[in-house]
PDB file of C-alpha atoms in Angstrom:
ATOM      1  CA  UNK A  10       0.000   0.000   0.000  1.00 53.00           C
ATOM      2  CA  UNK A  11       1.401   3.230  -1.024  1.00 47.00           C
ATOM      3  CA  UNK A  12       1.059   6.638   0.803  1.00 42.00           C
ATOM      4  CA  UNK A  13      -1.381   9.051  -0.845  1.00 44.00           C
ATOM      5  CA  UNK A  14      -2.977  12.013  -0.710  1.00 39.00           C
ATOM      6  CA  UNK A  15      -6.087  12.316   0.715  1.00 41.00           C
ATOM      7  CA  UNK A  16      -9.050  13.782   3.264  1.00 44.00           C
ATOM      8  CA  UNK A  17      -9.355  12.483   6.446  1.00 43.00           C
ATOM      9  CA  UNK A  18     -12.745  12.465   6.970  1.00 49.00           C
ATOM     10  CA  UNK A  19     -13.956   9.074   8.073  1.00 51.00           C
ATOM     11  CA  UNK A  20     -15.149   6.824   5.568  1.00 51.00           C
ATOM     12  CA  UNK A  21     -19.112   5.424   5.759  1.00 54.00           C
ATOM     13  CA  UNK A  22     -18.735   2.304   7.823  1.00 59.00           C
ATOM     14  CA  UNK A  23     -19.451  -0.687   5.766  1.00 65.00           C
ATOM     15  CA  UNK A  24     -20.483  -4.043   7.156  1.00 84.00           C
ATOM     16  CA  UNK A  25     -17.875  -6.674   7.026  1.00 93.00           C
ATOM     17  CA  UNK A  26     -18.511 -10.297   5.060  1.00 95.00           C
ATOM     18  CA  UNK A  27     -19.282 -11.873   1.967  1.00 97.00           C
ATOM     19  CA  UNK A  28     -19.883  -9.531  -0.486  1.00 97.00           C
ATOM     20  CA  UNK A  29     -21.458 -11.966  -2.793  1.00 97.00           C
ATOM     21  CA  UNK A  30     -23.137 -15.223  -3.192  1.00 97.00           C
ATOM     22  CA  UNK A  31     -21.529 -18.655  -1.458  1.00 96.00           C
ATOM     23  CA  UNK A  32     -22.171 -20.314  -4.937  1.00 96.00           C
ATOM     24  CA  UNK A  33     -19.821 -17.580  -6.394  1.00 97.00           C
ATOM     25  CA  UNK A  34     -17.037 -18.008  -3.902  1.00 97.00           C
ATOM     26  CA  UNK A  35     -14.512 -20.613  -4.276  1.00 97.00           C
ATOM     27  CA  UNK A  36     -14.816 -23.487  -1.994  1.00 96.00           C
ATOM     28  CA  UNK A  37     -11.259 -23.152  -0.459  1.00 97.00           C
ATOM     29  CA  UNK A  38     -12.083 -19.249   0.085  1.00 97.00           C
ATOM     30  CA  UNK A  39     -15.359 -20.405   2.377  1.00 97.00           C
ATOM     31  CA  UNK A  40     -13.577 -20.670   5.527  1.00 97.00           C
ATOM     32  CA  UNK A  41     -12.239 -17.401   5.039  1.00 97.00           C
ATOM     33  CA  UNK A  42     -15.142 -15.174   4.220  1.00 97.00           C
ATOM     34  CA  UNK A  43     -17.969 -16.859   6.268  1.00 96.00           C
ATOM     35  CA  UNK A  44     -15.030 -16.317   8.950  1.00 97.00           C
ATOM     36  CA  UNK A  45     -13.875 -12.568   8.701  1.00 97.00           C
ATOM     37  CA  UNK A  46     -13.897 -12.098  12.521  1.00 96.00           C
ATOM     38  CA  UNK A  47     -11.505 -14.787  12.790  1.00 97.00           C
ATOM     39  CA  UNK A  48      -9.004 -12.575  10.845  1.00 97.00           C
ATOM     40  CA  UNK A  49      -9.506  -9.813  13.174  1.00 94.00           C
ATOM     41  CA  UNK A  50      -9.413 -12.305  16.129  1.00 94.00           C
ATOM     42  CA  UNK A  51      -6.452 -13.525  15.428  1.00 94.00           C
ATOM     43  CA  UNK A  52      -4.442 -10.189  14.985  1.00 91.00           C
ATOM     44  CA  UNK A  53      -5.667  -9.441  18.382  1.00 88.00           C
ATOM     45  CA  UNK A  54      -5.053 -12.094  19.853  1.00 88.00           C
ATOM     46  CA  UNK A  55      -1.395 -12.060  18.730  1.00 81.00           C
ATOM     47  CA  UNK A  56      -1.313  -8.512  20.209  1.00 64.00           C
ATOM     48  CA  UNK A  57      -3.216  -8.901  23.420  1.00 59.00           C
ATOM     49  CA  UNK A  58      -4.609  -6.077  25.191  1.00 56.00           C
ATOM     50  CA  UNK A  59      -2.112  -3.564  24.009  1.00 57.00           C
ATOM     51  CA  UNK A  60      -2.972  -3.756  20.525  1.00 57.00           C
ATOM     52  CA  UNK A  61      -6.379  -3.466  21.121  1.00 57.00           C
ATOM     53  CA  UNK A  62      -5.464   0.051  23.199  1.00 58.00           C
ATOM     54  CA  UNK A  63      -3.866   1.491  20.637  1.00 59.00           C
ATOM     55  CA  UNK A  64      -5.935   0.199  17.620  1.00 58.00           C
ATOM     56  CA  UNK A  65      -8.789   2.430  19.614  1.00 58.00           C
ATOM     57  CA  UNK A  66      -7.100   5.332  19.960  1.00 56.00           C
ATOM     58  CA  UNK A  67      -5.090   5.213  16.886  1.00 57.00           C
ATOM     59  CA  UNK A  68      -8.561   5.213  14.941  1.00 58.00           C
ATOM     60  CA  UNK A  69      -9.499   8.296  15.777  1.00 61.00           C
ATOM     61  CA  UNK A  70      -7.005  10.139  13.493  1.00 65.00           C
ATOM     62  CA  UNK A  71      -6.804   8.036  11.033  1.00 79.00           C
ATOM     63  CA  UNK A  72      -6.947   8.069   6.593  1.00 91.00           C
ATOM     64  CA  UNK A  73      -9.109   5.789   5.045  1.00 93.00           C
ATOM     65  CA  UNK A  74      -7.643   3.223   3.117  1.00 95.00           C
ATOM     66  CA  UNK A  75      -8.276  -0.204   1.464  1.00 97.00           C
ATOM     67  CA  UNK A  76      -5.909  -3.199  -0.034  1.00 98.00           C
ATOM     68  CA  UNK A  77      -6.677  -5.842  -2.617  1.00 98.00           C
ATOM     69  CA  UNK A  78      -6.085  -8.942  -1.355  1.00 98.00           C
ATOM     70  CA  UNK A  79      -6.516 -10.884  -4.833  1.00 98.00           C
ATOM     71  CA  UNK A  80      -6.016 -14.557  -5.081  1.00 98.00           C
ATOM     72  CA  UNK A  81      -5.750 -16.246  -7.877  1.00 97.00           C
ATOM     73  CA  UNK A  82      -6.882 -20.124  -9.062  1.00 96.00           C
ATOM     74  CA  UNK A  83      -8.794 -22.533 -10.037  1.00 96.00           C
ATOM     75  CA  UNK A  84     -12.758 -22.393  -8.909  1.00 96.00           C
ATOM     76  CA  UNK A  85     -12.772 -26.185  -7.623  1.00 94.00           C
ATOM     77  CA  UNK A  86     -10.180 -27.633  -5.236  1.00 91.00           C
ATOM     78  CA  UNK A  87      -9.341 -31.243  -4.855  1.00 84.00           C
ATOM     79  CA  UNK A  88      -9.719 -31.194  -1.483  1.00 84.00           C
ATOM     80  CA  UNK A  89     -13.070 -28.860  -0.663  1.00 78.00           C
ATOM     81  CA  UNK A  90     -11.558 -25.936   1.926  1.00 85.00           C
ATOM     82  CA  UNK A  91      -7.448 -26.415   0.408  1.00 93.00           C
ATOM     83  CA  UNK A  92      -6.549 -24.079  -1.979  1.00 96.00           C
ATOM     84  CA  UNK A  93      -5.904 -25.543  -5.376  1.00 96.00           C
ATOM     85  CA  UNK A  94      -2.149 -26.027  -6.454  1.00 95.00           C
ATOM     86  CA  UNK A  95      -2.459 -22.952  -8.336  1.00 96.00           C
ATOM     87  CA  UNK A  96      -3.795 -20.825  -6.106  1.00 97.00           C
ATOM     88  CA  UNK A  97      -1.084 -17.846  -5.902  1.00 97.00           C
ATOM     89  CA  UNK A  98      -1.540 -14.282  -3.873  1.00 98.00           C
ATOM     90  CA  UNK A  99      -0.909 -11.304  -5.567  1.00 98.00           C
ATOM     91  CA  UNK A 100       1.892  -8.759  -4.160  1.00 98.00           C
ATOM     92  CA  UNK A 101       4.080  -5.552  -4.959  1.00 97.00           C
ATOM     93  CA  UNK A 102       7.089  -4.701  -3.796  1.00 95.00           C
ATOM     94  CA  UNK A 103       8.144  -0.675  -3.585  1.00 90.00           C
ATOM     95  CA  UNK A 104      11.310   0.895  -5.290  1.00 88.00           C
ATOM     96  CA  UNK A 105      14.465   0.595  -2.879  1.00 79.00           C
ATOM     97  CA  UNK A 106      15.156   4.387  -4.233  1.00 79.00           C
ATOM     98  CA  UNK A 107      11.853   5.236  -2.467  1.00 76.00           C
ATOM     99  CA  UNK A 108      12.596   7.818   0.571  1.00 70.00           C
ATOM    100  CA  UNK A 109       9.802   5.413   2.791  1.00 70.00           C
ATOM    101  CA  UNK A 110       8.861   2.326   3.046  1.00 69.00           C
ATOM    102  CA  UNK A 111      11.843   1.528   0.417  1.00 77.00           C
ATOM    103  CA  UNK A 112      11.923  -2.321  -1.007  1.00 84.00           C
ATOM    104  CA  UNK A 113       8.669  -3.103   1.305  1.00 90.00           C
ATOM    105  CA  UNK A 114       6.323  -5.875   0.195  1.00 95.00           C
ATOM    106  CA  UNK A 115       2.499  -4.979  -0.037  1.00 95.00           C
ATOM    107  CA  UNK A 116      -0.651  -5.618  -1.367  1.00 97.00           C
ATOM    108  CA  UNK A 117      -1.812  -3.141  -3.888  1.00 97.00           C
ATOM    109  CA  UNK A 118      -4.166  -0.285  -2.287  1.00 96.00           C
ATOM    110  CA  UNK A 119      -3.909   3.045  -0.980  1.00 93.00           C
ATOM    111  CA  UNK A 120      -5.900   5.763   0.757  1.00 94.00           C
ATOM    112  CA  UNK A 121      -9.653   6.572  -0.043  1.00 94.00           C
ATOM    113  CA  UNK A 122      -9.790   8.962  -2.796  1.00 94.00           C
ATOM    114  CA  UNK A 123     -13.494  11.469  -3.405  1.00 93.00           C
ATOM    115  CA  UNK A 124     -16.094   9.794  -5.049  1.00 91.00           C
ATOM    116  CA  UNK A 125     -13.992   6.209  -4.111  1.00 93.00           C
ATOM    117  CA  UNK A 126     -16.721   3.461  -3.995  1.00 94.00           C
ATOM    118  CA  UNK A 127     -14.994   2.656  -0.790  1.00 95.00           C
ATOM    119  CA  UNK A 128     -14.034   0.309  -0.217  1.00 96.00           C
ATOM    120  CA  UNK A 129     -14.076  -1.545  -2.932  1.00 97.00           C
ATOM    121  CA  UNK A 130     -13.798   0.767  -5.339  1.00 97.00           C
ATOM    122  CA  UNK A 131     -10.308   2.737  -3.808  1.00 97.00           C
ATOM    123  CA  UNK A 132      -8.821  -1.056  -3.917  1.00 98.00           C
ATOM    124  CA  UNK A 133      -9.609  -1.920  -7.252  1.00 97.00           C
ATOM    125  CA  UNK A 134      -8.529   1.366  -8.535  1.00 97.00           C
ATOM    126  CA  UNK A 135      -5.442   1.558  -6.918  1.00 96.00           C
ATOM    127  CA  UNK A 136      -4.552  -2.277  -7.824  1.00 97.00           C
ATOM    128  CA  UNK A 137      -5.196  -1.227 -11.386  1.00 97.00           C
ATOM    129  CA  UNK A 138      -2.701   1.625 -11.214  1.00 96.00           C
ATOM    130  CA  UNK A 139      -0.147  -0.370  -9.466  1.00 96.00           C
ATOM    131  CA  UNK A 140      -0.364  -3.472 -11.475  1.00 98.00           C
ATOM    132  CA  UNK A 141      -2.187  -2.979 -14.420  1.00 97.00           C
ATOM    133  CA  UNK A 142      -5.061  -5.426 -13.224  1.00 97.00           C
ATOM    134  CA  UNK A 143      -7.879  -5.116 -15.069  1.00 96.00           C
ATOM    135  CA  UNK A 144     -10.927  -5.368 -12.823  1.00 95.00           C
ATOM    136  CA  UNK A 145     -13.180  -7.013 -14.995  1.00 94.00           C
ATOM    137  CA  UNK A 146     -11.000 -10.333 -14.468  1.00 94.00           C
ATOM    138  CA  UNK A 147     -11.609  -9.981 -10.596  1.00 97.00           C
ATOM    139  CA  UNK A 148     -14.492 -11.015  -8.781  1.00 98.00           C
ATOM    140  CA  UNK A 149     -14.674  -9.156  -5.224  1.00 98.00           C
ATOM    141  CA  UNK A 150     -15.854 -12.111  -2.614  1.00 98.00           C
ATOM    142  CA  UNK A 151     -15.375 -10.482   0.636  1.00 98.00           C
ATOM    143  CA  UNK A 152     -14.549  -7.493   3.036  1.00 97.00           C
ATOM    144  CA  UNK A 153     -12.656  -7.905   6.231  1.00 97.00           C
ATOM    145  CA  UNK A 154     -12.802  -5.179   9.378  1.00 95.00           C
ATOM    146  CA  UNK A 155     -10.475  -2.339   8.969  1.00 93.00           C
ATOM    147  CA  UNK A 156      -7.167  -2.680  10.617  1.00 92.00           C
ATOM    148  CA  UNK A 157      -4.943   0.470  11.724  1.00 90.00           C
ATOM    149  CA  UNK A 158      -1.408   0.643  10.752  1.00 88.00           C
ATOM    150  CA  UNK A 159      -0.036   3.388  12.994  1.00 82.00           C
ATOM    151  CA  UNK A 160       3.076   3.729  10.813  1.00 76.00           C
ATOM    152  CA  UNK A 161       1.438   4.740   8.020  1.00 78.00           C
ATOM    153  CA  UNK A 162      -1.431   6.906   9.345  1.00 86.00           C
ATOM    154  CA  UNK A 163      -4.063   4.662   7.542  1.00 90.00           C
ATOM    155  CA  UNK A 164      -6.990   2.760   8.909  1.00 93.00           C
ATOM    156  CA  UNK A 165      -7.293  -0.215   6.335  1.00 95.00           C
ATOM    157  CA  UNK A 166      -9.730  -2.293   4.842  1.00 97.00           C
ATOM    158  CA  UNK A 167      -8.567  -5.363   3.498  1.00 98.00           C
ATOM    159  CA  UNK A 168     -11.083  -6.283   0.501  1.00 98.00           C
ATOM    160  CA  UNK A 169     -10.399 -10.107  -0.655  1.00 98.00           C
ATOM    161  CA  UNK A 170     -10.859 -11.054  -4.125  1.00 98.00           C
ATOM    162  CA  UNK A 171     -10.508 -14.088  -6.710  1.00 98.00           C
ATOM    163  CA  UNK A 172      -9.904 -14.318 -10.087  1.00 97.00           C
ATOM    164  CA  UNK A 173      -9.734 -17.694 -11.617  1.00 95.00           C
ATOM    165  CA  UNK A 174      -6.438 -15.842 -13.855  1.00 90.00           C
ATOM    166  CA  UNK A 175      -5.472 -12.274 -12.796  1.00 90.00           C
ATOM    167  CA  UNK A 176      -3.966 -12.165 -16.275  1.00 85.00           C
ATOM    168  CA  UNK A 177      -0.584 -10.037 -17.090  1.00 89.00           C
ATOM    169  CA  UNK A 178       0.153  -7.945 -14.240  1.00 95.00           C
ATOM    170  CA  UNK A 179       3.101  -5.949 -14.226  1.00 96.00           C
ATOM    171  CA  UNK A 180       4.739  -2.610 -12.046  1.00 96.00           C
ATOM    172  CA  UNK A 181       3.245   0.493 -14.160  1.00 96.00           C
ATOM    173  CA  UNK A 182       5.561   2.855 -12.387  1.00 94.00           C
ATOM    174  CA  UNK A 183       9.043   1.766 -11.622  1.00 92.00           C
ATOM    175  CA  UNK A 184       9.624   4.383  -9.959  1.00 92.00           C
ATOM    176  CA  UNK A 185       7.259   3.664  -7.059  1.00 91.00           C
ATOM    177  CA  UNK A 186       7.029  -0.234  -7.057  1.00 93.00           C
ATOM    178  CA  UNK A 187      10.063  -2.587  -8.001  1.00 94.00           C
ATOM    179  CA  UNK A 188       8.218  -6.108  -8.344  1.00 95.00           C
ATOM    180  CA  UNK A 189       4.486  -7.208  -8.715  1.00 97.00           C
ATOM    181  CA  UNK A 190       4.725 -10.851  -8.019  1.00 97.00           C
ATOM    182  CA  UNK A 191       1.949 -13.598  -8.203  1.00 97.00           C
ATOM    183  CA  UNK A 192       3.231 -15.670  -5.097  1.00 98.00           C
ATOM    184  CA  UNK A 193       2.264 -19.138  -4.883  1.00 98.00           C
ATOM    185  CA  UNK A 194      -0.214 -20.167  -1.327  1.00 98.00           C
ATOM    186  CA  UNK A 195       2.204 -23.023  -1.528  1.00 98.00           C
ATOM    187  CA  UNK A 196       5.258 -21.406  -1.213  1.00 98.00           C
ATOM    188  CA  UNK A 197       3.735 -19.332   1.533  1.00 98.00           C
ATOM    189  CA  UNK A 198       2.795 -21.638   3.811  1.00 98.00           C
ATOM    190  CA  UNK A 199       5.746 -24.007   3.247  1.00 98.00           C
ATOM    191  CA  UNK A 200       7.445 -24.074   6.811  1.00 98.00           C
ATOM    192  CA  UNK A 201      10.540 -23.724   5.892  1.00 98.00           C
ATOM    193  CA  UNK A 202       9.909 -20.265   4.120  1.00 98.00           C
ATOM    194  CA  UNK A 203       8.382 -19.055   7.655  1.00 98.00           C
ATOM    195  CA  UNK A 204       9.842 -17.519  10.254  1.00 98.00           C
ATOM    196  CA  UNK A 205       8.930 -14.272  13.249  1.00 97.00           C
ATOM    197  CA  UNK A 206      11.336 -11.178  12.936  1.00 96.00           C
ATOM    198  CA  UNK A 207      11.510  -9.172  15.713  1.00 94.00           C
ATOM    199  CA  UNK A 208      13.175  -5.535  16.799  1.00 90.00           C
ATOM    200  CA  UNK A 209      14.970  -4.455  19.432  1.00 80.00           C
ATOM    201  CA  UNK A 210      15.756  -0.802  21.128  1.00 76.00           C
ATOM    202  CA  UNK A 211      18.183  -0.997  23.831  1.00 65.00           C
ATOM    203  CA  UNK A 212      17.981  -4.766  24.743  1.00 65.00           C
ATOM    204  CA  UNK A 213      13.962  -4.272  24.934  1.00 64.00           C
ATOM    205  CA  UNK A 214      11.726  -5.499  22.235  1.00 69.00           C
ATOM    206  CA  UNK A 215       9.501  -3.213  20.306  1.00 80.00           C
ATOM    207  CA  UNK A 216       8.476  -5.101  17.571  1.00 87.00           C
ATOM    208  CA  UNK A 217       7.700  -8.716  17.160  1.00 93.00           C
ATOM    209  CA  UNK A 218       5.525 -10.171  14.231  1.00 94.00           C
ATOM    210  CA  UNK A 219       5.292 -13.404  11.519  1.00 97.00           C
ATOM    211  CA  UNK A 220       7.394 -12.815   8.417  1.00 98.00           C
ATOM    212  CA  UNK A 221       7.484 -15.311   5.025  1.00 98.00           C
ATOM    213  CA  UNK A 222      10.689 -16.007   2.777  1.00 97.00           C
ATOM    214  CA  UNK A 223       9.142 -16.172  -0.901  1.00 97.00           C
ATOM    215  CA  UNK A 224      10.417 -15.060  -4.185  1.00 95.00           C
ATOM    216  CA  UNK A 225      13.459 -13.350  -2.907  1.00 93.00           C
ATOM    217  CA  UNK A 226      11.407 -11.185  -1.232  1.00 95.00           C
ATOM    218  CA  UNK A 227      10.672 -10.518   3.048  1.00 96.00           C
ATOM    219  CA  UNK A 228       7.136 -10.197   3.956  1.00 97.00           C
ATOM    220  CA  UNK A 229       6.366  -9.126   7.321  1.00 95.00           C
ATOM    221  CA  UNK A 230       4.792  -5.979   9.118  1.00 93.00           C
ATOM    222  CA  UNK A 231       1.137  -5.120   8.428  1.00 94.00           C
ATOM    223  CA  UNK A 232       1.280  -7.863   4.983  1.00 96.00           C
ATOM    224  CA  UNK A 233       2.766 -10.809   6.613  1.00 97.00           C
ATOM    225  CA  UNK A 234       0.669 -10.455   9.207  1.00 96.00           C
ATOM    226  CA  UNK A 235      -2.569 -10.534   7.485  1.00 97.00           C
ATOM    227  CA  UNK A 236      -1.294 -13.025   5.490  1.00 98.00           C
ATOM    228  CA  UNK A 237      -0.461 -15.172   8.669  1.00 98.00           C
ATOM    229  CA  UNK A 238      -4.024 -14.502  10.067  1.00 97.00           C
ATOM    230  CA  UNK A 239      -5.836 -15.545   6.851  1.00 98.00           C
ATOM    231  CA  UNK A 240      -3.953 -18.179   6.374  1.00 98.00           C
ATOM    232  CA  UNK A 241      -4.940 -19.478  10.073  1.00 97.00           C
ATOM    233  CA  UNK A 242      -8.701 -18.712   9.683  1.00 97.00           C
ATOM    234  CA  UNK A 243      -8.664 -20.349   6.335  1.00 97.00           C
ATOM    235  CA  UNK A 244      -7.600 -23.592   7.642  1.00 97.00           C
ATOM    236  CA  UNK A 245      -4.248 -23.374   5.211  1.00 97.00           C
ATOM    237  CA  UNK A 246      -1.483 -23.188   7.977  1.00 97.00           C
ATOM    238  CA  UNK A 247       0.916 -25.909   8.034  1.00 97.00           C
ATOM    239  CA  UNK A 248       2.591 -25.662  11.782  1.00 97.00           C
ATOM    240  CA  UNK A 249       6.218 -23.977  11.410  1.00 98.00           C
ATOM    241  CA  UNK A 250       8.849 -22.767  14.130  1.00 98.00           C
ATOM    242  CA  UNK A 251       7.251 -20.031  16.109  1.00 96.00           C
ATOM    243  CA  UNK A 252      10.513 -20.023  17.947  1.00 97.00           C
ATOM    244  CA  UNK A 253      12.762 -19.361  14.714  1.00 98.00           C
ATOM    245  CA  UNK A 254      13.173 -15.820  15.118  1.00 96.00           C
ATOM    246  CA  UNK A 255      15.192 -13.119  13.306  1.00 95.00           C
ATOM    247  CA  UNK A 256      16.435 -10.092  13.664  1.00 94.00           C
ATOM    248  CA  UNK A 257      14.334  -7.124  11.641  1.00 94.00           C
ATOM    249  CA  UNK A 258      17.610  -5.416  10.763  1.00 91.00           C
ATOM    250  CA  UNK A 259      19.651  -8.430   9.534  1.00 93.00           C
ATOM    251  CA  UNK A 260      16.757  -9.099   7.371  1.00 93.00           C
ATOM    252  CA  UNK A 261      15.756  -5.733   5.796  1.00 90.00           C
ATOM    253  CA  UNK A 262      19.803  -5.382   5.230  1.00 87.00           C
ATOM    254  CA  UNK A 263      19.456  -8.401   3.264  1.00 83.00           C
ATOM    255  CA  UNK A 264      16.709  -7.410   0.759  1.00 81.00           C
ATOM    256  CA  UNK A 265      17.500  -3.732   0.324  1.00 69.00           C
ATOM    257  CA  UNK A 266      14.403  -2.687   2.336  1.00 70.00           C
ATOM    258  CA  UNK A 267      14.245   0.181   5.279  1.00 62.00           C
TER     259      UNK A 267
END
């Protein structure tokens, strides 16, 4: 998700859930969109109380925002709630040259812009101008509750999608985003490409969170762990070593991110 301009009046609030039909969601999506408090509950639960504190009073200053969580695949699954072995996740990764956020691996979305059909709307547009996604080829499923992300100054929706084939996506600006990358659910939830990264002030930790190892590329932060929490209320989480954990810095050094 990449900064942008915009007001910061509140957004309408719009209910969270299937935004369509069961018969038009993909069988291995079910568990995730009749389940959207799950997602929420288990962010929070990785948190505790403290994240709950400050997700309240970080709210109240807030920008609108929404991401496109877009996965791609085939319809039917072998087995009913697994994802197919095609199913892939879409994800950008910003310019190292950028001043913030440099090298950091997203979804595509921004911040609410006037006359947004928000949120559904501000995701699909932005996804288009990131990625060149044409939003004919993408069937919007679901919308989950809106998560803050202090660092950024947003309040965000996460809007999941499928699309049986996203088609030819590709970074329209390579000035703002380096990579758009069609990652593999496979990949993601192999254990050995999962691991926690955590930060460190002054021997006391300030920052502790899930991170993935795919395509030459770190996910963590406010991406990785959405991914981990969808992944867990989908019923898609192979167990992996909670206890492997790395260090932010050593990481971020390694794949030109800040």
């Amino acid at each position: 998700m990449s900064p942008r301009s915009a007001d910061r009046d509140h957004a309408p609030t719009v209910a969270a859930g299937p935004l369509v039909g069961t018969d038009e969601i993909p069988a291995w999506l079910r568990p995730l969109t009749d389940n959207v408090d799950g997602v929420t509950d288990s962010v929070n639960n990785r948190g505790g109380d403290r994240t709950r504190l400050v997700q309240a009073a970080f709210r109240r200053g807030s920008r609108p925002a929404s991401v496109l969580v877009l996965f791609g695949g085939a319809f039917d699954s072998r087995d009913g709630h697994a994802p197919p072995a095609d199913a892939d996740v879409l994800l950008t990764q910003r310019a190292t040259t950028l001043r913030n956020h440099a090298g950091q691996v997203a979804f595509p979305g921004g911040a609410r812009d006037p006359g947004d059909d928000y949120p559904v709307g501000t995701a699909l547009r932005e996804a288009q101008e990131e990625t060149a996604l044409d939003p004919d080829e993408v069937r919007v499923v679901a919308r989950l509750q809106s998560f803050p992300v202090p660092p950024s100054g947003f309040d965000v929706i996460p809007v999941i999608a499928w699309s049986p084939d996203p088609g030819a996506v590709r970074a329209v600006d390579p000035g703002e985003t380096a990579r758009v990358v069609r990652v593999p659910i496979a990949d993601m939830i192999d254990p050995a490409h999962r691991f926690q990264v955590q930060r460190s002030v002054m021997g006391g930790r300030v920052y502790r969170g899930p991170a993935f190892w795919v395509a030459d590329m770190l996910v963590w932060g406010f991406t990785g762990g959405l991914l981990d929490a969808i992944f867990d209320t989908a019923g898609w989480t192979v167990p992996w070593d909670t206890d492997d954990v790395r260090d932010l810095a050593d990481m971020l050094e390694k794949t030109g991110q800040r």
